[in-house]
Short mmCIF file of C-alpha atoms in Angstrom, two decimals:
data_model
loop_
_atom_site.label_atom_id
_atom_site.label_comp_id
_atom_site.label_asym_id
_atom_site.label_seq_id
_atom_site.Cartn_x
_atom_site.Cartn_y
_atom_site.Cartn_z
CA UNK A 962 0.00 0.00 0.00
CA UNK A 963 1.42 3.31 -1.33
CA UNK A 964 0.95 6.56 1.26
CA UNK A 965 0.31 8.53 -1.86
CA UNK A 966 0.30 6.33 -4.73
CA UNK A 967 1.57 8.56 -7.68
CA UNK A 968 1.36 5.48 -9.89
CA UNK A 969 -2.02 4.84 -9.90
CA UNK A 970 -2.75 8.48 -10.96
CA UNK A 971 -0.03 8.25 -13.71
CA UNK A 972 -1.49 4.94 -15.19
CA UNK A 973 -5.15 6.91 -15.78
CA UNK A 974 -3.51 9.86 -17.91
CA UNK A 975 -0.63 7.94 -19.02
CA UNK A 976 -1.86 8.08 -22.27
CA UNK A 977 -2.52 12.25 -22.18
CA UNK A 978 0.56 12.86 -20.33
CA UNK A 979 3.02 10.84 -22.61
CA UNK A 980 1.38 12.99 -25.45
CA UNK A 981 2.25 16.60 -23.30
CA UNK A 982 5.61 15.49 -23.08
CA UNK A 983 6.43 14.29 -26.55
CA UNK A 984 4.58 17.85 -27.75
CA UNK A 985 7.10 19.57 -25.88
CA UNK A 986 10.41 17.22 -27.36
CA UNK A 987 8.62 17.81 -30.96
CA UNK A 988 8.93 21.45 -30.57
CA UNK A 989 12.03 21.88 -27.97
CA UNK A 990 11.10 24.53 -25.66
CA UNK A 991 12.29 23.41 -22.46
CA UNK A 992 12.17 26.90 -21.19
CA UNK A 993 9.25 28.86 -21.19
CA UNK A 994 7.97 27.06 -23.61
CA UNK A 995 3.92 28.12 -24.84
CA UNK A 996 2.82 25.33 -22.13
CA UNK A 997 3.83 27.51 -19.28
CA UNK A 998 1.89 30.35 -20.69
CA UNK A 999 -1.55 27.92 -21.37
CA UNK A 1000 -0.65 26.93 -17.66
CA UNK A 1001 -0.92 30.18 -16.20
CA UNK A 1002 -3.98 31.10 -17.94
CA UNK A 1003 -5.58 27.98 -16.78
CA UNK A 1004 -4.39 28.39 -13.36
CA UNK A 1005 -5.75 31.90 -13.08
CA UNK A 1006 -9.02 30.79 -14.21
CA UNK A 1007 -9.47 27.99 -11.87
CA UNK A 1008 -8.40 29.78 -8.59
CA UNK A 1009 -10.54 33.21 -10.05
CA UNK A 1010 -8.05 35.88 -10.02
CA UNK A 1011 -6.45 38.02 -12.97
CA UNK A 1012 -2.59 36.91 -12.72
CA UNK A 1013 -1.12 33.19 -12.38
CA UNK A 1014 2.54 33.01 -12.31
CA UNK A 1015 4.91 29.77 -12.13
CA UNK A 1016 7.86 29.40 -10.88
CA UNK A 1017 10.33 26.86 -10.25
CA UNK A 1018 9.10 25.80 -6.57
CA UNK A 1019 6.84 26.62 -3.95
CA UNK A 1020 9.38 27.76 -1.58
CA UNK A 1021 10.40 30.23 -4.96
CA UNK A 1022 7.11 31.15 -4.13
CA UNK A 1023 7.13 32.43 -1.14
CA UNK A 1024 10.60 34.25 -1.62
CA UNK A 1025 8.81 35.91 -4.61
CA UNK A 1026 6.77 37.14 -2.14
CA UNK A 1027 9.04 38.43 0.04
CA UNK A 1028 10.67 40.18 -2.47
CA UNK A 1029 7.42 41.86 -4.27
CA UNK A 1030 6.24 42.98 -1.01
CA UNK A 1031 9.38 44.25 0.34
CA UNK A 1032 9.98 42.83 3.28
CA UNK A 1033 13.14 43.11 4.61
CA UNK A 1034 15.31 43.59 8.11
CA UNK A 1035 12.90 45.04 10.57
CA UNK A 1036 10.18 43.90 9.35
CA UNK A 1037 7.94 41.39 11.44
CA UNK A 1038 6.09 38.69 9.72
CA UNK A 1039 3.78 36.60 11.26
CA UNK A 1040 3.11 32.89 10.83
CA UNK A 1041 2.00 29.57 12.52
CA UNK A 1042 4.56 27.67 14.19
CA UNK A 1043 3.08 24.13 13.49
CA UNK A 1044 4.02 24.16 9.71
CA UNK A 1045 6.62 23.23 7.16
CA UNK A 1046 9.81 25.13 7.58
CA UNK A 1047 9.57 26.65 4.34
CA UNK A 1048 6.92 29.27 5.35
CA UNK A 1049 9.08 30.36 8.02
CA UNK A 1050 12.38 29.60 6.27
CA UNK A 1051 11.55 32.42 3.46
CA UNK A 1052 10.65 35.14 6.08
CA UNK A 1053 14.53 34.73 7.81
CA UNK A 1054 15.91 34.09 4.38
CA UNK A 1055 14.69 37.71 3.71
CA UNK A 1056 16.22 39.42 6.61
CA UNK A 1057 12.75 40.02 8.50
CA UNK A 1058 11.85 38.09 11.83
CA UNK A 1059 9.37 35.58 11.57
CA UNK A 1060 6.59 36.19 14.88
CA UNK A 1061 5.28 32.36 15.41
CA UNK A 1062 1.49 32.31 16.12
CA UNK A 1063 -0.17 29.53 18.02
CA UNK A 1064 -2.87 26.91 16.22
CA UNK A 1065 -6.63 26.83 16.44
CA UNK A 1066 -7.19 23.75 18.63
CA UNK A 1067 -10.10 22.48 15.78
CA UNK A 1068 -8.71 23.11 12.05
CA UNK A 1069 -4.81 23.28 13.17
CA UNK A 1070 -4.58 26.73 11.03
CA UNK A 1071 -3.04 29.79 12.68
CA UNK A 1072 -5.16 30.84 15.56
CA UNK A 1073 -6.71 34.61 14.51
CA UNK A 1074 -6.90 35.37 18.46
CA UNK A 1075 -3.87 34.71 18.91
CA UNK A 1076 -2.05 35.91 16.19
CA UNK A 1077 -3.86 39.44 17.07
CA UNK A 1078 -2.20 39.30 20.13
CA UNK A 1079 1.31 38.37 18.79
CA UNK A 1080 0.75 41.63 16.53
CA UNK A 1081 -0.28 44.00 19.38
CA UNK A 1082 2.94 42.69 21.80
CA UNK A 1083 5.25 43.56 18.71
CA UNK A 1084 3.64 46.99 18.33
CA UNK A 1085 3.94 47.70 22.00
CA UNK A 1086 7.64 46.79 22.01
CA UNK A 1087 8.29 48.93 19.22
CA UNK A 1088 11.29 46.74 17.88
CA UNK A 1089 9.76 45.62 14.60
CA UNK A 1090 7.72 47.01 11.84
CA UNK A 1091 4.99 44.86 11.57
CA UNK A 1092 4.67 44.10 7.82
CA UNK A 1093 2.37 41.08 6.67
CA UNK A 1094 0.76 37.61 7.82
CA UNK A 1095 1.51 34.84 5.92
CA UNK A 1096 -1.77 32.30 6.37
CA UNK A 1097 -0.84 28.50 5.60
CA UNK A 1098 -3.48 26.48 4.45
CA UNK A 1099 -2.62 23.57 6.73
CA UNK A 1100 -3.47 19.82 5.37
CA UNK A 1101 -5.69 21.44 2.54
CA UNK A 1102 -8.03 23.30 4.88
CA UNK A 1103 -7.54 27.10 4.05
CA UNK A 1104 -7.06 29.54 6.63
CA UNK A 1105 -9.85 31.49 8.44
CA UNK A 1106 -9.15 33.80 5.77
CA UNK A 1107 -12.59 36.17 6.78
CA UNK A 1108 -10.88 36.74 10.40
CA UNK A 1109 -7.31 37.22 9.57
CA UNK A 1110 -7.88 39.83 6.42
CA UNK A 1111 -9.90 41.89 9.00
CA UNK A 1112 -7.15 41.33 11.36
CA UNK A 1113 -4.75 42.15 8.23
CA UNK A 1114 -6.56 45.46 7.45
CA UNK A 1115 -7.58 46.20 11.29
CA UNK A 1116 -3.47 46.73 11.21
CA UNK A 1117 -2.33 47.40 7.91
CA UNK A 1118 -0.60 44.26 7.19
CA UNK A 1119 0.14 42.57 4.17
CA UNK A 1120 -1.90 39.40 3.48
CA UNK A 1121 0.29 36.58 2.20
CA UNK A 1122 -1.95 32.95 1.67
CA UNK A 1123 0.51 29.50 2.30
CA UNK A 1124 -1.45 27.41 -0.60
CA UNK A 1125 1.28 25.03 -1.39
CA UNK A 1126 -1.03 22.39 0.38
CA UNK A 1127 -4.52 24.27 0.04
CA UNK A 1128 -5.21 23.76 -3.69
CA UNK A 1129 -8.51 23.54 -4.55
CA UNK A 1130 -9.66 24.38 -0.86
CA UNK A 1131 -12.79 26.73 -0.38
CA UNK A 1132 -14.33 29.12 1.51
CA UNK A 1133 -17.99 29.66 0.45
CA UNK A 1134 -16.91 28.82 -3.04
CA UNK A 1135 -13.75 31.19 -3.25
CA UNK A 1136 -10.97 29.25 -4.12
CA UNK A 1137 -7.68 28.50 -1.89
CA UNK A 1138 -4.79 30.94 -4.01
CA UNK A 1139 -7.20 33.57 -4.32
CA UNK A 1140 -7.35 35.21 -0.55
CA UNK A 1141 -5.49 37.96 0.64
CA UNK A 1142 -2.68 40.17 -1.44
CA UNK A 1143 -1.01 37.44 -2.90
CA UNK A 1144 -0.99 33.91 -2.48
CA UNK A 1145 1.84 30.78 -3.58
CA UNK A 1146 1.10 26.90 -3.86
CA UNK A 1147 3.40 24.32 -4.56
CA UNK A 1148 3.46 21.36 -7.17
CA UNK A 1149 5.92 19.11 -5.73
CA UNK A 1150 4.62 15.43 -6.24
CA UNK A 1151 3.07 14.94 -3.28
CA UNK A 1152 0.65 17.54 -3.52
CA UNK A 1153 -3.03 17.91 -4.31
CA UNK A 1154 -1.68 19.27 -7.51
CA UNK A 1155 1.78 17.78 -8.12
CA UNK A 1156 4.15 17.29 -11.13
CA UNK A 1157 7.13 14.92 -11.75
CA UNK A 1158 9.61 17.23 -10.15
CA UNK A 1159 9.60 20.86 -8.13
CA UNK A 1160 7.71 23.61 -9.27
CA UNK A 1161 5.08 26.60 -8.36
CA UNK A 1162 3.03 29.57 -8.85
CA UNK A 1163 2.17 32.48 -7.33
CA UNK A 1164 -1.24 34.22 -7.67
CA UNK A 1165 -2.62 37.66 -7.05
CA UNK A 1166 -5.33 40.09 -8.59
CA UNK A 1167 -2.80 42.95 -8.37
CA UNK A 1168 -1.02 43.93 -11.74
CA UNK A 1169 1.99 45.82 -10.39
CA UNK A 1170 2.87 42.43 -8.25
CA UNK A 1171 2.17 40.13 -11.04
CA UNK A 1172 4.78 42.79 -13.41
CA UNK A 1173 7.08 42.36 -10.25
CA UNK A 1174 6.85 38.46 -10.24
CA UNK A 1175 7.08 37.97 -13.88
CA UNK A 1176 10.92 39.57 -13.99
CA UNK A 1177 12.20 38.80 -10.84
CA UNK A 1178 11.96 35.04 -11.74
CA UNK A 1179 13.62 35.92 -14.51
CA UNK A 1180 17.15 37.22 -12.82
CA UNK A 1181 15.16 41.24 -12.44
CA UNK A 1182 15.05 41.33 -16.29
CA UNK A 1183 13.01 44.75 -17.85
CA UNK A 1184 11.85 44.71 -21.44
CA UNK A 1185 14.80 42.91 -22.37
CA UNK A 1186 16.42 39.87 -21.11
CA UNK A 1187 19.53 41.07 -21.06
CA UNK A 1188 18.92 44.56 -19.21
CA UNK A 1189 18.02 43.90 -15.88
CA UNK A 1190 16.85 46.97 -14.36
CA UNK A 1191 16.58 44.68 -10.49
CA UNK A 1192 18.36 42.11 -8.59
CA UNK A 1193 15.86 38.92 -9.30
CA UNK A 1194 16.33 35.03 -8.85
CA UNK A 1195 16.36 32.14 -11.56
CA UNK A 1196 12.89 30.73 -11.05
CA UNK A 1197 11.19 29.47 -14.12
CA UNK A 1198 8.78 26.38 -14.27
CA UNK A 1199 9.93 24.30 -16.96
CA UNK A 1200 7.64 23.39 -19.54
CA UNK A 1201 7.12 19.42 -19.20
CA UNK A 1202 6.25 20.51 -16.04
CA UNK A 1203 3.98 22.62 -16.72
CA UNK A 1204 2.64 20.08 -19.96
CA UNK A 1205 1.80 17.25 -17.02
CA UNK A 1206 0.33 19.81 -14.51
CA UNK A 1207 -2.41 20.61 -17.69
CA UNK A 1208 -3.07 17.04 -18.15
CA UNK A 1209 -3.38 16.72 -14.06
CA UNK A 1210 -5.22 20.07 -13.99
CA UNK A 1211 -7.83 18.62 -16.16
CA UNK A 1212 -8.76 15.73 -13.71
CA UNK A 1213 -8.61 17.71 -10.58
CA UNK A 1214 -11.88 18.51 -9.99
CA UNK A 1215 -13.09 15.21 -9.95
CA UNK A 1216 -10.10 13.85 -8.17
CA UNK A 1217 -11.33 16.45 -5.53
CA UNK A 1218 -13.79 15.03 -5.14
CA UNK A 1219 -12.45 11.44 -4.90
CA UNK A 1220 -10.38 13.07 -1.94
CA UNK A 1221 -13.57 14.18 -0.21
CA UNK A 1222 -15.13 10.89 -0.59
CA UNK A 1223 -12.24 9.08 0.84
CA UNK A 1224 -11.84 11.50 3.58
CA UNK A 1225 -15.61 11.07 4.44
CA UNK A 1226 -15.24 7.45 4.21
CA UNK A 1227 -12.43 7.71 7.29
CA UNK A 1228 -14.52 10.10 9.16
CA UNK A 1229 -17.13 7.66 9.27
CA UNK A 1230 -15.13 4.60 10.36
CA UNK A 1231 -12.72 6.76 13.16
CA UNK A 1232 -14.43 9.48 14.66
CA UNK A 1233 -15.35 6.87 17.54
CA UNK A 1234 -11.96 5.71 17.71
CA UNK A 1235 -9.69 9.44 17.00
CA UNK A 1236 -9.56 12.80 16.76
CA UNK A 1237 -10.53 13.54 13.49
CA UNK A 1238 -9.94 16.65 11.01
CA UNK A 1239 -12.90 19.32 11.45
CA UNK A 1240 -14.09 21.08 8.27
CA UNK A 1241 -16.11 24.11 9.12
CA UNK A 1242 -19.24 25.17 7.79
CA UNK A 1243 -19.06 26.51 4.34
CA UNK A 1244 -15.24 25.02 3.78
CA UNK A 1245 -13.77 22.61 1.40
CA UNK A 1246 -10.69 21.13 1.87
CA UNK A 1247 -8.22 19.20 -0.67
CA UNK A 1248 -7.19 16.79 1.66
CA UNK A 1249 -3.45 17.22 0.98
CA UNK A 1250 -3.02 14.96 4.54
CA UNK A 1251 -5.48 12.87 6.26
CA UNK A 1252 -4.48 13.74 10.00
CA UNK A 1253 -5.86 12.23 12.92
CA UNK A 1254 -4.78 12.81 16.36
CA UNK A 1255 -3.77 10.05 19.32
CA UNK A 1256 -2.00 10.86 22.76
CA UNK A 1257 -0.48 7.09 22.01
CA UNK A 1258 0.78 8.50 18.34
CA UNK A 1259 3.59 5.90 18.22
CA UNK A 1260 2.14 3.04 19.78
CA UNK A 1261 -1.12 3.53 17.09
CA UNK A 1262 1.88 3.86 14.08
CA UNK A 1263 3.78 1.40 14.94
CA UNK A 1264 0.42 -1.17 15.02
CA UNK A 1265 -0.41 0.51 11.20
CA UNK A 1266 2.88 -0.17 10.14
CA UNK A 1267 2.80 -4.09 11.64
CA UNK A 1268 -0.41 -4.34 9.12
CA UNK A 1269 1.62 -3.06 6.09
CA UNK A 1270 -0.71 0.43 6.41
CA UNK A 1271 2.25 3.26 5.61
CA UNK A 1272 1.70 6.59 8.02
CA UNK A 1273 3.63 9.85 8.09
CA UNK A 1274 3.93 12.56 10.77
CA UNK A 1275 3.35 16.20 9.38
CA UNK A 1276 4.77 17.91 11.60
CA UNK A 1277 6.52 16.51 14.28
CA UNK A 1278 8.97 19.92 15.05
CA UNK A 1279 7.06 23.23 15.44
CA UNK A 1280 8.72 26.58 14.10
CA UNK A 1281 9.86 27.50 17.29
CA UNK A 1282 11.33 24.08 18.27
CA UNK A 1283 14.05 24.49 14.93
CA UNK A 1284 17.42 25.01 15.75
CA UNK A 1285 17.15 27.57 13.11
CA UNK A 1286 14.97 29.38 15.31
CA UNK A 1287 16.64 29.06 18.83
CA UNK A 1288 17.75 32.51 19.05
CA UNK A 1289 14.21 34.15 18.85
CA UNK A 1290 14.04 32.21 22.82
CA UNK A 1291 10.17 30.64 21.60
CA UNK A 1292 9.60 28.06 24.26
CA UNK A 1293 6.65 25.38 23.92
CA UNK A 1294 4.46 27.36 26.97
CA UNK A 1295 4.32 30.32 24.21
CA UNK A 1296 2.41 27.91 22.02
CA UNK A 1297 0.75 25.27 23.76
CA UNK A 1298 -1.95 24.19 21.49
CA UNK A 1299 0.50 23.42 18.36
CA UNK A 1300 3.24 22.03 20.66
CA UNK A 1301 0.63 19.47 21.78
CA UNK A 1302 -0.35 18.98 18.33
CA UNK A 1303 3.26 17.79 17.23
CA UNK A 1304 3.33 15.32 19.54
CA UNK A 1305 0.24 13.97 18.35
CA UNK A 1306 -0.72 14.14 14.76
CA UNK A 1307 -0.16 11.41 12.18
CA UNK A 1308 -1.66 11.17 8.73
CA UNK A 1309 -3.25 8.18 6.86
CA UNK A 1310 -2.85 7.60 3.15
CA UNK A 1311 -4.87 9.84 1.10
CA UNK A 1312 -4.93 9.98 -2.75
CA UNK A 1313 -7.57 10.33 -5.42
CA UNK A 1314 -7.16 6.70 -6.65
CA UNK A 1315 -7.95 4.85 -3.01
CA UNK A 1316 -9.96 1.57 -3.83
CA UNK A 1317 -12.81 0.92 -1.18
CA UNK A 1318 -11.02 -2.51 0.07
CA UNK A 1319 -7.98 -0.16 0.93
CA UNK A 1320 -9.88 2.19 2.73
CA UNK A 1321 -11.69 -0.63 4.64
CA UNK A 1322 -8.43 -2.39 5.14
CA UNK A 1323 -6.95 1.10 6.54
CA UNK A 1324 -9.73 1.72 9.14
CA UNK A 1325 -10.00 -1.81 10.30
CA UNK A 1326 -6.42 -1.73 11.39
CA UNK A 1327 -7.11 1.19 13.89
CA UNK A 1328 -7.70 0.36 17.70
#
């Protein structure tokens, strides 16, 4: 049994995706070739804003963002602690301090109470400039996105929206990539929307960012390539991978819904048993993990794993638990809610090609 079975997927489009590729040997443009451009179109059109642009990662991403907003040394950014280190990785990378925020108990995301009050203590001590939130759609469950713009615009802060694991996550039918300033996701295999390799995008209904975005992933070029009127970064999606994300692009929607089915099918069957995910009212989520939680995390993994059933801990190391981190002097009091969480989350498998008899097999292994 595969955690995420990337086969499966690749053996219902193998047909369409072996075409994609052999379009783009036929005509030999590996780099920005016209499927990146058909991409980004696409892309924009799905999530509902005006500007899609890829880029080589989802990290890339987020670093775009940095750079298009400005952020810099002095600035504060805040962020949950109980996510991947990328989204807090970026922030340092830039020069700014990243200002952890404690989870909501229920969806995991960043806590909107609490991150108000992480803004207000930074005011007060007048080190930092406060300068943006960046929101991470956690497990494909977006953010409360309604509570942390007012937040956002309660202290005029920059919105920044984590979708490298929210893809095709709602909020009363507005799409994950499409909330706040400007948003990122991530294609990296393993996600809702994966390729064969790294790559990303960053979204945003704001045309001076998207001008911004466009030539600083192309080394700060102007009008022409070779006068670069800003210091950029080399961070262009290359154009198999964007030929096998339109092939996978196509499908999504219904293996969304696969992914809802299959989480609904493990609600069912271990809501007596664990702590399962909460959706709220009027949310969709992609399901990018299946994450359940057990004060005996170990003991229930290690009894999965006897029955052949893969699981996978995301994340088992908060933000301010990194060695990276040590010097902002976090300790696990300061966030109590996520600390507790890393010691007990673990996810299930979860893709959009589960057969019944797997999921069956799955939740009759559980205590």
């Amino acid at each position: 049994m595969q955690f995420i079975d990337l086969a499966a997927q690749y053996k219902h489009l193998k047909t369409r995706i072996d075409d994609r590729i052999q379009t783009v040997l036929n005509h030999g443009k590996y780099i920005m070739g016209p499927e990146v451009a058909e991409l980004e179109s696409q892309l924009a059109d799905y999530v509902g804003v005006k500007h899609a642009v890829t880029c080589a990662n989802g990290t890339d991403a987020l670093q775009l963002c940095m750079m298009v907003l400005d952020i810099k040394e002095g600035d504060a950014v805040f962020c949950p602690t109980f996510t991947f280190f990328a989204s807090a990785e970026v922030i340092a990378f830039a020069n700014a301090t990243p200002v952890f925020v404690d989870s909501d108990e229920k969806t995991f995301n960043i806590c909107p109470e609490d991150l108000e009050k992480r803004i207000v203590s930074v005011i007060e001590e007048g080190k930092l400039t406060p300068k943006a939130i960046m929101a991470v759609d956690l497990f494909g469950l977006p953010a409360n996105y309604p509570e942390i713009q007012k937040i956002a615009d309660k202290y005029g802060l920059k919105l920044i929206e984590d979708a490298a694991q929210g893809f095709g996550g709602e909020i009363n039918g507005q799409r994950a990539g499409s909330f706040g300033d400007i948003a990122t996701t991530s294609f990296f295999p393993a996600k809702p929307l994966g390729c064969y390799g790294d790559g990303g995008a960053v979204f945003t209904n704001n045309d001076e960012y998207a001008a911004l975005l466009k030539s600083f992933r192309v080394h700060g070029k102007g009008s022409d390539k070779y006068d670069n009127v800003r210091i950029g970064m080399n961070s262009r999606l290359d154009t198999i991978q964007a030929a096998i994300l339109l092939e996978k692009l196509a499908v999504f929607p219904e293996e969304l819904v696969n992914r809802n089915k299959a989480a609904s099918f493990y609600d069912a069957k271990l809501r007596d048993k664990y702590v399962t995910p909460k959706v709220p009212e009027g949310y969709l989520s992609s399901w990018a993990q299946y994450t359940l939680l057990d004060d005996e995390r170990d003991a229930v993994m290690a009894e999965y794993k006897a029955k052949g059933v893969p699981t996978m801990v995301y994340y088992g190391t908060c933000m301010h638990q990194q060695t990276a981190f040590s010097e902002l002097n976090y300790t696990d009091s300061d966030f109590p809610v996520a600390s507790r969480l890393a010691n007990q989350v673990f996810s299930l498998p979860m893709h959009p090609y589960m057969a019944e008899v797997s999921l069956e097999a799955i939740c009759s292994t559980s205590k």
